[in-house]
Amino acid sequence: RSRKGPGRGRLEDGVADVGQPLTAKLANPNRAGDNAPAFPLQPGAEMPTANPKWTEELFARSTFPPLNEIPDDPNLFPVGAGWFPYQGDQYHLDRERLSSSNCKAILNDPEKFRRRQSGEPDAKGDGLEFGTVVSELFAYPDDPHQSPKLFFADVEKPDRRTKVGKATFDFAVANAAGRTIVWLDTWEQAKRCAARLREHPAVAEFHAAGDVASEFSMQGILGKEYGDIPAKCLFDWVQCPAKNILFVMDVKTSHDPSPQGFRRQVIDFGYHIQEAFYRLVAKSNGYRVANFQFAVVGNDEAAYPAVYELEESFLNLAYDQIRDAAVKYQRSKVGEFDY
């Protein structure tokens, strides 16, 4: 199952097996999802042309009203299966569907989960924001100004205590039109990180295949084992190389992208839970994730990027944790969860 190359390996109990370059692709994937449920296409609905051709199939399976009736508030969007038409802050405002990040909050920081369910915004750290910038530069490599959620300013963050600095800041805020501002120093650093990541053989191979959807959202109903709860996931990059088969790549930034450093992050930040949860949401739509890779880039100039796949032992642990979180999530919906 492993595809290895420079800086590419599989994590098993903290050991990464890093091998030689391999150019072959996965062949003849098991089409375990061929019996996917079929959902009628709503009259008048149209698939956004910006998405790859394969996403039309998922769109056809979806349960939602015509696009001109999609509410701005994701909490009002019908719970079901298929495409979930929200990204960025709107995606995270949704409280009707369980996400992998809320799974982790339920297990590790119940108070954070309570705040989220109450509609209070998260306090974002620099690492999370920087990772978002790198991902967005991948999504819009030719013109990042097209980004719908980030505004790339061509000046460094000004000192708002001065008249010129305040005027510069206010000008940027006005032009950002609600988007998060990325100042020039952060932009330049993220640009270098994105360039290094883009040159990694595994990342280049993934994107060379074509039809890659960026920041693509999906919703579904997890199985009885998880209490039939509604769920959602937001793929960084995903492609469909064969019927009902998905390849997924998720971008992470790290202070230490080495095998030992990334293994610590897998446990500390719950990346194993994220992968397992995304697999479950895809499965609920009749898709099998045949390959899930983490593309890790260091925000240190000297750190070379790496691509990792997690071993089954990580995922087995994650499925147990998701079951635990699902029970607590159901209790929270009826006011029985003890924060």
XYZ file of C-alpha atoms in Angstrom, residues 121-304:
184
model
C -15.470 31.820 17.710
C -12.241 29.895 18.220
C -9.043 31.729 19.047
C -6.763 30.768 16.161
C -3.057 30.272 16.740
C -0.323 31.366 14.353
C 0.362 27.774 13.281
C -3.192 27.196 12.101
C -3.329 30.494 10.246
C 0.046 29.905 8.592
C -1.017 26.461 7.411
C -4.135 27.989 5.899
C -2.011 30.523 4.026
C 0.212 27.796 2.562
C -2.839 25.781 1.446
C -4.430 28.826 -0.136
C -1.275 29.609 -2.107
C -1.538 26.090 -3.508
C -5.170 26.618 -4.442
C -4.422 29.933 -6.182
C -0.767 29.692 -7.314
C -1.067 32.183 -10.182
C -3.121 34.862 -8.455
C -3.646 34.496 -4.691
C -5.749 37.661 -4.764
C -8.558 35.462 -6.098
C -8.759 33.744 -2.710
C -12.293 34.060 -1.287
C -11.130 33.922 2.332
C -7.647 35.506 2.468
C -6.564 38.988 1.400
C -2.867 39.154 0.492
C -1.515 42.611 1.292
C 1.639 43.846 -0.437
C 2.914 45.624 2.679
C 4.182 44.358 6.015
C 1.892 44.651 9.007
C 1.840 48.350 9.888
C 2.207 49.979 13.271
C -1.319 51.211 13.982
C -0.010 53.624 16.608
C 1.195 55.926 13.830
C -1.024 57.933 11.510
C 0.442 56.304 8.394
C 0.230 52.852 9.947
C -3.398 53.288 10.928
C -4.282 54.566 7.453
C -2.496 51.600 5.861
C -4.263 49.137 8.145
C -7.687 50.696 7.515
C -7.045 50.654 3.752
C -6.188 46.942 3.883
C -9.285 46.159 5.973
C -11.506 48.023 3.507
C -10.047 46.155 0.522
C -10.110 42.799 2.291
C -13.923 42.961 2.325
C -14.260 40.592 5.250
C -11.394 38.287 4.285
C -8.532 37.565 6.681
C -5.534 39.789 5.947
C -2.177 38.148 5.198
C 0.631 40.691 5.560
C 3.636 40.659 3.250
C 6.138 39.029 5.629
C 3.806 36.089 6.285
C 2.907 35.922 2.587
C 6.562 35.697 1.533
C 7.327 33.012 4.104
C 4.260 30.976 3.118
C 5.150 31.383 -0.552
C 8.564 29.811 0.046
C 6.992 26.951 2.008
C 4.409 26.335 -0.717
C 7.138 26.313 -3.373
C 9.159 23.718 -1.437
C 6.091 21.563 -0.930
C 5.091 21.834 -4.584
C 8.491 20.428 -5.589
C 8.114 17.284 -3.463
C 7.790 14.267 -5.834
C 4.698 12.872 -4.080
C 2.882 16.215 -4.129
C 3.814 16.832 -7.764
C 2.603 13.330 -8.664
C -0.714 13.858 -6.884
C -1.444 17.089 -8.723
C -0.131 15.846 -12.077
C -2.995 13.342 -12.155
C -5.429 16.216 -12.734
C -9.018 16.713 -11.590
C -7.953 17.635 -8.068
C -10.607 19.411 -6.008
C -9.338 21.891 -3.426
C -11.181 22.590 -0.152
C -14.056 20.319 -1.097
C -16.733 19.716 1.536
C -18.810 16.563 1.974
C -21.525 15.588 4.440
C -22.971 12.221 5.363
C -24.614 10.084 8.038
C -22.199 7.889 9.954
C -23.288 4.275 10.441
C -25.138 2.661 13.347
C -21.823 1.940 15.020
C -21.530 5.713 15.489
C -25.168 6.383 16.317
C -26.263 7.443 12.810
C -25.066 10.984 13.521
C -24.765 13.632 10.780
C -21.150 14.471 9.946
C -19.051 16.572 7.568
C -15.471 16.899 6.370
C -13.453 19.416 4.370
C -10.773 17.945 2.112
C -7.654 19.994 1.404
C -7.058 18.129 -1.865
C -9.021 15.167 -3.198
C -9.214 13.317 -6.496
C -11.282 10.426 -7.835
C -9.034 8.158 -9.968
C -11.695 5.440 -10.392
C -15.383 4.970 -9.730
C -16.145 5.469 -6.022
C -12.421 5.680 -5.154
C -10.805 8.737 -3.588
C -7.186 9.771 -3.112
C -6.738 12.404 -0.397
C -3.845 14.691 0.508
C -3.953 16.943 3.555
C -1.499 19.810 4.079
C 0.141 20.362 7.451
C 2.726 22.914 8.515
C 5.147 21.935 11.242
C 8.058 23.190 13.273
C 9.495 19.682 12.878
C 8.432 17.674 9.794
C 10.823 14.821 10.642
C 9.297 11.356 11.261
C 9.760 11.717 15.018
C 8.389 15.256 15.070
C 5.363 14.466 12.919
C 4.512 11.369 14.955
C 4.246 13.546 18.060
C 1.933 15.900 16.180
C -0.273 13.032 15.004
C -1.057 12.227 18.634
C -0.955 15.780 20.000
C -3.204 17.276 17.295
C -5.298 14.210 16.499
C -4.376 13.849 12.833
C -5.217 10.140 13.050
C -8.746 11.105 14.120
C -9.009 13.481 11.172
C -8.034 10.794 8.665
C -10.351 8.168 10.163
C -13.245 10.626 10.309
C -12.773 11.699 6.676
C -12.747 8.041 5.661
C -16.043 7.470 7.484
C -17.756 10.458 5.845
C -16.529 9.348 2.412
C -17.727 5.780 3.119
C -21.184 7.081 4.040
C -21.366 8.479 0.505
C -20.262 5.213 -1.093
C -16.622 6.205 -1.596
C -13.539 4.328 -0.419
C -10.444 6.358 0.419
C -7.754 4.202 -1.171
C -4.913 6.527 -0.264
C -4.662 9.247 2.405
C -1.426 11.212 2.660
C -0.256 14.052 4.876
C 1.952 16.555 3.056
C 4.022 18.197 5.791
C 6.074 21.344 5.257
C 8.237 23.022 7.869
C 7.990 26.754 8.444
C 11.754 26.659 9.034
C 13.647 27.500 5.839
C 16.009 24.557 6.383
C 13.288 21.925 6.841
C 12.598 19.763 3.797
